[in-house]
Amino acid sequence: MLWGSIVIGFVFLDRSSELWGPPTKNDHEMDVSHCVKAADVILRNKYGSHKGAQTRQGSTIRHSRSGLPNVYPVVAAELCLLTRKRWLSDGRPVGPYLISTSQSKTINKSTVTKTIKNAATALGSQPSNYSSHSLRIGGA
């Protein structure tokens, strides 16, 4: 699920709060989150695309095939959905978000950042040049 969340964030230029941000309190002390809800992610195979209604307005997001299986957002979303399904069938309670790891938690930004920095180090790059926010810098 960690890999899936990183691929989705990279491909769709999501802000870190849209995937890894926990719910926060708004001015009315209500939980607010910008995280994508699992119920809003629908995979369609007919046209090789998927639909993600992040704001529940039915927007369609398409991404052409890159030929790079490790950076394929449909596979990443499917992995997240299948992991959730397996956890739920095993009796593990998870929250409503695509990357919920329990009823009250999602994959956190520090885990994503650590993973990215470790990958940068393994590839001989300077880890200080990378973070979870840098996933969207190129297109934001």
mmCIF file of C-alpha atoms in Angstrom, residues 39-123:
data_model
loop_
_atom_site.group_PDB
_atom_site.id
_atom_site.type_symbol
_atom_site.label_atom_id
_atom_site.label_comp_id
_atom_site.label_asym_id
_atom_site.label_seq_id
_atom_site.Cartn_x
_atom_site.Cartn_y
_atom_site.Cartn_z
ATOM 1 C CA ALA A 39 -15.378 4.683 -1.843
ATOM 2 C CA ASP A 40 -14.571 7.428 -4.363
ATOM 3 C CA VAL A 41 -12.025 5.335 -6.282
ATOM 4 C CA ILE A 42 -13.454 3.279 -9.111
ATOM 5 C CA LEU A 43 -11.318 1.280 -11.507
ATOM 6 C CA ARG A 44 -12.604 0.848 -15.032
ATOM 7 C CA ASN A 45 -10.962 -1.434 -17.505
ATOM 8 C CA LYS A 46 -13.114 -0.694 -20.557
ATOM 9 C CA TYR A 47 -11.027 2.266 -21.715
ATOM 10 C CA GLY A 48 -7.891 1.547 -19.701
ATOM 11 C CA SER A 49 -8.533 4.428 -17.311
ATOM 12 C CA HIS A 50 -9.962 4.972 -13.876
ATOM 13 C CA LYS A 51 -12.315 7.457 -12.315
ATOM 14 C CA GLY A 52 -11.585 9.118 -9.013
ATOM 15 C CA ALA A 53 -14.277 11.446 -7.688
ATOM 16 C CA GLN A 54 -12.120 13.112 -5.051
ATOM 17 C CA THR A 55 -14.561 15.951 -4.486
ATOM 18 C CA ARG A 56 -17.577 13.736 -5.169
ATOM 19 C CA GLN A 57 -18.321 15.724 -8.318
ATOM 20 C CA GLY A 58 -17.587 12.867 -10.699
ATOM 21 C CA SER A 59 -14.419 14.166 -12.342
ATOM 22 C CA THR A 60 -12.629 11.712 -14.615
ATOM 23 C CA ILE A 61 -8.847 11.509 -14.516
ATOM 24 C CA ARG A 62 -7.000 9.748 -17.324
ATOM 25 C CA HIS A 63 -3.388 8.777 -17.577
ATOM 26 C CA SER A 64 -1.833 7.233 -20.655
ATOM 27 C CA ARG A 65 0.163 4.066 -20.273
ATOM 28 C CA SER A 66 3.799 4.825 -19.679
ATOM 29 C CA GLY A 67 5.105 1.329 -20.326
ATOM 30 C CA LEU A 68 6.722 1.454 -16.876
ATOM 31 C CA PRO A 69 4.925 -1.145 -14.743
ATOM 32 C CA ASN A 70 6.305 0.295 -11.493
ATOM 33 C CA VAL A 71 4.733 3.697 -12.221
ATOM 34 C CA TYR A 72 1.270 2.625 -13.341
ATOM 35 C CA PRO A 73 -1.442 4.416 -11.328
ATOM 36 C CA VAL A 74 -4.250 1.961 -12.082
ATOM 37 C CA VAL A 75 -2.181 -0.913 -10.686
ATOM 38 C CA ALA A 76 -1.269 1.251 -7.678
ATOM 39 C CA ALA A 77 -4.918 2.100 -6.957
ATOM 40 C CA GLU A 78 -5.908 -1.532 -7.439
ATOM 41 C CA LEU A 79 -3.206 -2.599 -4.979
ATOM 42 C CA CYS A 80 -4.541 -0.176 -2.367
ATOM 43 C CA LEU A 81 -8.140 -1.331 -2.894
ATOM 44 C CA LEU A 82 -7.219 -5.039 -2.789
ATOM 45 C CA THR A 83 -5.149 -4.539 0.363
ATOM 46 C CA ARG A 84 -8.127 -2.804 2.030
ATOM 47 C CA LYS A 85 -10.446 -5.617 0.933
ATOM 48 C CA ARG A 86 -8.092 -8.277 2.324
ATOM 49 C CA TRP A 87 -7.688 -6.419 5.630
ATOM 50 C CA LEU A 88 -11.459 -6.008 5.986
ATOM 51 C CA SER A 89 -12.092 -9.696 5.222
ATOM 52 C CA ASP A 90 -9.473 -10.585 7.866
ATOM 53 C CA GLY A 91 -11.414 -8.492 10.396
ATOM 54 C CA ARG A 92 -8.946 -5.617 10.479
ATOM 55 C CA PRO A 93 -10.920 -2.381 10.855
ATOM 56 C CA VAL A 94 -9.759 0.377 8.506
ATOM 57 C CA GLY A 95 -10.918 3.941 8.014
ATOM 58 C CA PRO A 96 -12.624 5.393 4.949
ATOM 59 C CA TYR A 97 -9.517 6.637 3.149
ATOM 60 C CA LEU A 98 -7.787 4.856 0.287
ATOM 61 C CA ILE A 99 -4.637 4.436 2.361
ATOM 62 C CA SER A 100 -6.163 3.919 5.816
ATOM 63 C CA THR A 101 -4.079 1.545 7.914
ATOM 64 C CA SER A 102 -6.516 1.510 10.856
ATOM 65 C CA GLN A 103 -9.801 3.200 11.747
ATOM 66 C CA SER A 104 -8.010 6.402 12.740
ATOM 67 C CA LYS A 105 -4.702 6.383 10.824
ATOM 68 C CA THR A 106 -3.397 6.550 7.278
ATOM 69 C CA ILE A 107 0.094 5.997 5.934
ATOM 70 C CA ASN A 108 1.930 8.992 7.345
ATOM 71 C CA LYS A 109 4.118 11.524 5.569
ATOM 72 C CA SER A 110 7.193 10.681 7.630
ATOM 73 C CA THR A 111 7.074 7.046 6.452
ATOM 74 C CA VAL A 112 6.755 8.183 2.831
ATOM 75 C CA THR A 113 9.572 10.719 3.224
ATOM 76 C CA LYS A 114 11.865 8.134 4.841
ATOM 77 C CA THR A 115 11.150 5.658 2.018
ATOM 78 C CA ILE A 116 11.901 8.279 -0.652
ATOM 79 C CA LYS A 117 15.115 9.400 1.062
ATOM 80 C CA ASN A 118 16.278 5.779 1.407
ATOM 81 C CA ALA A 119 15.614 5.206 -2.300
ATOM 82 C CA ALA A 120 17.545 8.375 -3.194
ATOM 83 C CA THR A 121 20.495 7.223 -1.094
ATOM 84 C CA ALA A 122 20.416 3.757 -2.687
ATOM 85 C CA LEU A 123 20.546 5.404 -6.132
#
